[in-house]
Amino acid sequence: MTAKRPLNVVKIRKMKQQKEPLTMITAYDYPSAKLAEEAGIDLILVGDSLGNVVLGYDSTIPVTLDDMVYHSRATARGAGNTFIVADMPFMTYHGSIDETLRGVRRLMQEGHAHAVKMEGGLEIASAVKAIVQAGVPVLGHIGLTPQSVNMIGGYRVQGKDAEDAKRLMNEAKALEEAGAFAVVLELVAEETAAAISRELSIPTIGIGAGRGCDGQVLVFHDVVKYASPYMEKRFVKTFADIGSQIRGGIEDYVNEVKRGAFPAENHVFKADEGVGESLDSLYGGGRSEEKSAHPGAGTSDKKKVGAQA
């Protein structure tokens, strides 16, 4: 695990020119970010997918700006040498430019992100341009856009026919022209994604968009199967089954405590010699069972005898 320096937008574009694939993974907290950095990941996305995999929502829509700031800040603490992109959550960049920039400012200043990600194409191009002009790198996101899932009719592959492919091409070009440093293509037909990647001078990062993209991104919890139950996805490859290992480890812990196997001799701390006897002396450890059960009985009897005398 050698120390590395974080990428910047110039290096990211250069990687496309040199045909070096970009690797990106989501992370939402300190330990997952630290592990991702140690593994050599190029970019970390603090995605609003945390709504699904961390907060237990059924979509990304309930995720708030406060949620994103909180998780981005924790992620940044774990990956100080990695380029971190934070998602702009639902409806935080469709109002006034001033309102949009306030959200961006929070993600950068409070969340310690290096860039922000925004879903959409032509309709957000002006907002992307304003953010870039303010000095903040923007990662675009087209294809399946989870924040708009209710508008696009569910989780459907995009760009399968010529008309839809042309729409995606126009959106990608609009984002490039607005100043985005790269574009995520999610759940896009492979041929369409490859054509967009060839046409753009900025990198494309695919998730379920085939082999023609300039990089790939996956959700941390999908890569290591950290979920229960885990739902298989065609466009995802799992590289470890951490969920089963965690569950099994906790089951072993429960069983050992129940049968008295934990803590064992090697898990306890011993007092200095003689401390046990001192404690017994101080707290009456040598009393008989009867005296322990009735601590005042002997004293009362003596008082009665004395009175009779």
Coordinates of N, CA and C in Angstrom, one line a residue, residues 78-200:
G78 N -11.3 9.5 5.4 CA -10.7 8.2 5.1 C -9.9 8.1 3.9
A79 N -10.0 9.0 3.0 CA -9.3 8.9 1.7 C -8.7 10.3 1.3
G80 N -7.8 10.7 2.1 CA -7.2 12.0 1.9 C -6.3 12.2 0.6
N81 N -6.0 11.0 0.0 CA -5.2 11.1 -1.2 C -5.9 10.6 -2.4
T82 N -7.2 10.7 -2.4 CA -8.0 10.3 -3.5 C -9.0 11.4 -3.9
F83 N -9.2 11.5 -5.2 CA -10.2 12.5 -5.8 C -11.6 12.1 -5.4
I84 N -12.3 13.0 -4.7 CA -13.6 12.6 -4.2 C -14.7 13.5 -4.9
V85 N -15.7 12.8 -5.4 CA -16.8 13.5 -6.0 C -18.1 13.2 -5.2
A86 N -18.8 14.3 -4.9 CA -20.0 14.1 -4.1 C -21.3 14.4 -4.9
D87 N -22.3 13.6 -4.8 CA -23.5 13.8 -5.5 C -24.3 15.1 -5.0
M88 N -24.8 15.8 -5.9 CA -25.8 16.8 -5.6 C -27.2 16.1 -5.5
P89 N -27.8 16.1 -4.3 CA -29.1 15.3 -4.2 C -30.3 15.9 -4.9
F90 N -31.4 15.2 -4.9 CA -32.6 15.5 -5.6 C -33.0 16.9 -5.4
M91 N -33.3 17.6 -6.5 CA -33.9 19.0 -6.5 C -33.0 20.0 -5.8
T92 N -31.7 19.8 -5.8 CA -30.8 20.9 -5.2 C -30.1 21.7 -6.3
Y93 N -30.4 21.4 -7.6 CA -29.8 22.2 -8.6 C -30.8 22.5 -9.8
H94 N -32.0 22.5 -9.5 CA -33.1 22.8 -10.5 C -33.8 24.2 -10.2
G95 N -33.3 24.9 -9.1 CA -33.9 26.2 -8.8 C -33.0 27.3 -9.3
S96 N -32.8 28.3 -8.5 CA -32.0 29.4 -8.9 C -30.5 29.0 -8.9
I97 N -29.7 29.7 -9.6 CA -28.3 29.5 -9.6 C -27.7 29.7 -8.2
D98 N -28.2 30.8 -7.5 CA -27.7 31.1 -6.2 C -28.0 29.9 -5.2
E99 N -29.2 29.3 -5.3 CA -29.5 28.2 -4.5 C -28.6 27.0 -4.8
T100 N -28.4 26.8 -6.1 CA -27.5 25.7 -6.5 C -26.1 25.9 -6.0
L101 N -25.6 27.1 -6.1 CA -24.2 27.3 -5.7 C -24.1 27.2 -4.1
R102 N -25.1 27.5 -3.4 CA -25.1 27.3 -2.0 C -24.9 25.9 -1.6
G103 N -25.6 25.0 -2.3 CA -25.5 23.6 -2.1 C -24.1 23.1 -2.5
V104 N -23.6 23.6 -3.6 CA -22.2 23.2 -4.0 C -21.2 23.7 -3.0
R105 N -21.4 24.9 -2.5 CA -20.4 25.4 -1.5 C -20.4 24.5 -0.3
R106 N -21.5 24.0 0.2 CA -21.6 23.1 1.4 C -20.8 21.8 1.1
L107 N -21.0 21.2 -0.1 CA -20.4 20.0 -0.4 C -18.8 20.2 -0.4
M108 N -18.4 21.3 -0.9 CA -17.0 21.6 -1.0 C -16.4 22.0 0.3
Q109 N -17.0 22.9 1.0 CA -16.4 23.5 2.2 C -16.7 22.6 3.4
E110 N -17.9 22.1 3.6 CA -18.2 21.2 4.7 C -17.9 19.7 4.5
G111 N -18.2 19.3 3.2 CA -18.1 17.9 2.9 C -16.7 17.6 2.4
H112 N -15.8 18.6 2.1 CA -14.4 18.4 1.6 C -14.3 17.6 0.3
A113 N -15.4 17.7 -0.5 CA -15.3 17.1 -1.8 C -14.4 17.9 -2.8
H114 N -13.9 17.2 -3.8 CA -13.1 17.8 -4.8 C -13.9 18.2 -6.0
A115 N -15.1 17.6 -6.2 CA -16.0 17.9 -7.3 C -17.4 17.5 -6.9
V116 N -18.4 17.9 -7.7 CA -19.8 17.4 -7.5 C -20.3 16.7 -8.8
K117 N -21.3 15.9 -8.6 CA -21.9 15.1 -9.7 C -23.4 15.5 -9.8
M118 N -23.8 15.7 -11.0 CA -25.2 16.1 -11.3 C -25.8 15.2 -12.3
E119 N -27.1 14.8 -12.1 CA -27.8 14.0 -13.1 C -28.6 14.9 -14.1
G120 N -28.5 14.5 -15.3 CA -29.3 15.2 -16.3 C -28.4 15.7 -17.5
G121 N -29.0 16.2 -18.5 CA -28.3 16.6 -19.7 C -28.6 18.1 -20.1
L122 N -29.3 18.3 -21.2 CA -29.6 19.6 -21.7 C -30.2 20.5 -20.6
E123 N -31.1 20.0 -19.8 CA -31.8 20.8 -18.8 C -31.0 21.3 -17.7
I124 N -29.8 20.7 -17.5 CA -29.0 21.2 -16.4 C -27.7 21.8 -16.9
A125 N -27.5 22.0 -18.2 CA -26.3 22.5 -18.8 C -25.9 23.9 -18.3
S126 N -26.9 24.7 -18.1 CA -26.6 26.1 -17.7 C -26.2 26.1 -16.2
A127 N -26.7 25.2 -15.4 CA -26.3 25.1 -14.0 C -24.8 24.5 -13.9
V128 N -24.5 23.5 -14.8 CA -23.2 23.0 -14.8 C -22.2 24.1 -15.2
K129 N -22.5 24.9 -16.2 CA -21.7 26.0 -16.6 C -21.4 27.0 -15.5
A130 N -22.5 27.3 -14.8 CA -22.3 28.3 -13.7 C -21.4 27.7 -12.6
I131 N -21.6 26.4 -12.3 CA -20.7 25.8 -11.2 C -19.3 25.8 -11.7
V132 N -19.0 25.4 -12.9 CA -17.7 25.3 -13.4 C -17.0 26.7 -13.4
Q133 N -17.8 27.7 -13.8 CA -17.3 29.1 -13.8 C -17.0 29.6 -12.4
A134 N -17.6 29.0 -11.4 CA -17.4 29.3 -10.0 C -16.1 28.6 -9.5
G135 N -15.5 27.7 -10.4 CA -14.3 27.1 -10.0 C -14.4 25.7 -9.4
V136 N -15.6 25.1 -9.6 CA -15.8 23.7 -9.1 C -16.0 22.7 -10.2
P137 N -15.2 21.6 -10.2 CA -15.3 20.6 -11.2 C -16.7 19.9 -11.1
V138 N -17.3 19.6 -12.3 CA -18.5 18.9 -12.3 C -18.4 17.6 -13.1
L139 N -18.9 16.5 -12.5 CA -19.1 15.2 -13.2 C -20.5 15.1 -13.6
G140 N -20.8 14.9 -14.9 CA -22.1 14.7 -15.4 C -22.6 13.3 -15.3
H141 N -23.9 13.1 -15.5 CA -24.5 11.8 -15.3 C -25.7 11.7 -16.2
I142 N -25.7 10.8 -17.2 CA -26.8 10.6 -18.1 C -27.1 9.1 -18.3
G143 N -28.1 8.9 -19.0 CA -28.6 7.5 -19.2 C -29.7 7.2 -18.1
L144 N -29.6 6.1 -17.4 CA -30.5 6.0 -16.3 C -30.1 6.9 -15.2
T145 N -31.0 7.8 -14.8 CA -30.7 8.8 -13.8 C -31.7 8.5 -12.6
P146 N -31.2 7.9 -11.6 CA -32.1 7.4 -10.5 C -33.0 8.5 -9.9
Q147 N -32.5 9.8 -9.8 CA -33.3 10.8 -9.3 C -34.6 11.1 -10.1
S148 N -34.5 10.7 -11.4 CA -35.7 10.9 -12.3 C -36.3 9.6 -12.7
V149 N -36.2 8.5 -11.9 CA -36.6 7.2 -12.2 C -38.2 7.2 -12.4
N150 N -38.9 8.1 -11.7 CA -40.3 8.1 -11.8 C -40.8 8.7 -13.2
M151 N -39.9 9.5 -13.8 CA -40.2 10.1 -15.1 C -39.8 9.2 -16.2
I152 N -38.8 8.4 -16.1 CA -38.3 7.6 -17.2 C -38.9 6.2 -17.2
G153 N -39.8 5.9 -16.3 CA -40.5 4.7 -16.3 C -39.8 3.5 -15.7
G154 N -39.0 3.8 -14.7 CA -38.3 2.7 -14.0 C -36.9 2.5 -14.4
Y155 N -36.3 1.4 -13.9 CA -34.9 1.1 -14.2 C -34.7 0.4 -15.5
R156 N -34.7 1.2 -16.6 CA -34.7 0.6 -18.0 C -33.4 1.0 -18.7
V157 N -32.9 0.1 -19.5 CA -31.7 0.4 -20.3 C -32.0 1.6 -21.3
Q158 N -31.1 2.5 -21.4 CA -31.3 3.7 -22.2 C -30.4 3.6 -23.5
G159 N -30.8 4.3 -24.5 CA -30.1 4.3 -25.8 C -30.1 3.1 -26.6
K160 N -31.2 2.3 -26.5 CA -31.3 1.1 -27.3 C -31.7 1.3 -28.7
D161 N -32.5 2.4 -29.0 CA -32.9 2.7 -30.4 C -32.2 3.9 -30.9
A162 N -32.2 4.2 -32.2 CA -31.5 5.3 -32.8 C -31.9 6.7 -32.2
E163 N -33.2 6.8 -32.0 CA -33.6 8.1 -31.5 C -33.1 8.4 -30.1
D164 N -33.2 7.4 -29.2 CA -32.7 7.6 -27.8 C -31.2 7.7 -27.8
A165 N -30.5 7.0 -28.7 CA -29.1 7.1 -28.7 C -28.7 8.5 -29.1
K166 N -29.4 9.1 -30.1 CA -29.1 10.5 -30.5 C -29.3 11.5 -29.3
R167 N -30.4 11.2 -28.6 CA -30.7 12.1 -27.4 C -29.6 12.0 -26.4
L168 N -29.1 10.9 -26.1 CA -28.0 10.7 -25.2 C -26.7 11.4 -25.7
M169 N -26.5 11.3 -27.0 CA -25.3 11.9 -27.6 C -25.4 13.4 -27.4
N170 N -26.5 14.0 -27.7 CA -26.7 15.4 -27.6 C -26.5 15.9 -26.1
E171 N -27.0 15.1 -25.2 CA -26.9 15.4 -23.8 C -25.4 15.4 -23.3
A172 N -24.7 14.4 -23.8 CA -23.3 14.2 -23.4 C -22.5 15.4 -24.0
K173 N -22.8 15.8 -25.2 CA -22.1 16.9 -25.8 C -22.4 18.2 -25.1
A174 N -23.7 18.4 -24.7 CA -24.1 19.6 -23.9 C -23.3 19.7 -22.6
L175 N -23.1 18.6 -21.9 CA -22.4 18.6 -20.7 C -20.9 18.9 -20.9
E176 N -20.4 18.3 -22.0 CA -19.0 18.6 -22.3 C -18.8 20.1 -22.6
E177 N -19.7 20.7 -23.4 CA -19.6 22.1 -23.7 C -19.8 23.0 -22.5
A178 N -20.6 22.5 -21.5 CA -20.8 23.3 -20.3 C -19.6 23.3 -19.4
G179 N -18.7 22.3 -19.6 CA -17.5 22.3 -18.9 C -17.3 21.1 -17.9
A180 N -18.2 20.1 -18.0 CA -18.0 18.9 -17.2 C -16.7 18.2 -17.5
F181 N -16.0 17.7 -16.5 CA -14.7 17.1 -16.7 C -14.8 15.6 -17.1
A182 N -16.0 15.0 -16.9 CA -16.3 13.6 -17.3 C -17.8 13.4 -17.2
V183 N -18.2 12.3 -17.8 CA -19.7 12.0 -17.8 C -19.9 10.5 -17.4
V184 N -20.7 10.3 -16.4 CA -21.2 8.9 -16.1 C -22.3 8.5 -17.0
L185 N -22.1 7.3 -17.6 CA -23.2 6.7 -18.4 C -23.7 5.5 -17.7
E186 N -25.0 5.6 -17.2 CA -25.5 4.5 -16.5 C -26.6 3.7 -17.2
L187 N -26.5 2.4 -17.3 CA -27.4 1.5 -17.9 C -27.7 2.0 -19.3
V188 N -26.7 2.1 -20.1 CA -26.8 2.5 -21.5 C -26.3 1.4 -22.4
A189 N -27.0 1.2 -23.5 CA -26.6 0.1 -24.5 C -25.2 0.3 -24.9
E190 N -24.4 -0.8 -24.9 CA -23.0 -0.8 -25.1 C -22.6 0.0 -26.4
E191 N -23.3 -0.2 -27.5 CA -22.9 0.5 -28.7 C -23.1 2.0 -28.6
T192 N -24.2 2.4 -27.9 CA -24.4 3.8 -27.8 C -23.3 4.5 -26.9
A193 N -23.0 3.8 -25.8 CA -22.0 4.3 -24.8 C -20.6 4.4 -25.5
A194 N -20.3 3.4 -26.4 CA -19.0 3.4 -27.1 C -18.9 4.5 -28.0
A195 N -20.0 4.8 -28.7 CA -20.1 5.9 -29.7 C -19.9 7.3 -29.0
I196 N -20.6 7.4 -27.8 CA -20.5 8.7 -27.1 C -19.0 8.8 -26.6
S197 N -18.4 7.7 -26.1 CA -17.0 7.8 -25.6 C -16.1 8.2 -26.7
R198 N -16.3 7.7 -27.9 CA -15.4 8.1 -29.1 C -15.6 9.6 -29.4
E199 N -16.8 10.1 -29.3 CA -17.1 11.4 -29.7 C -16.6 12.5 -28.8
L200 N -16.6 12.2 -27.5 CA -16.3 13.2 -26.5 C -14.8 13.3 -26.3

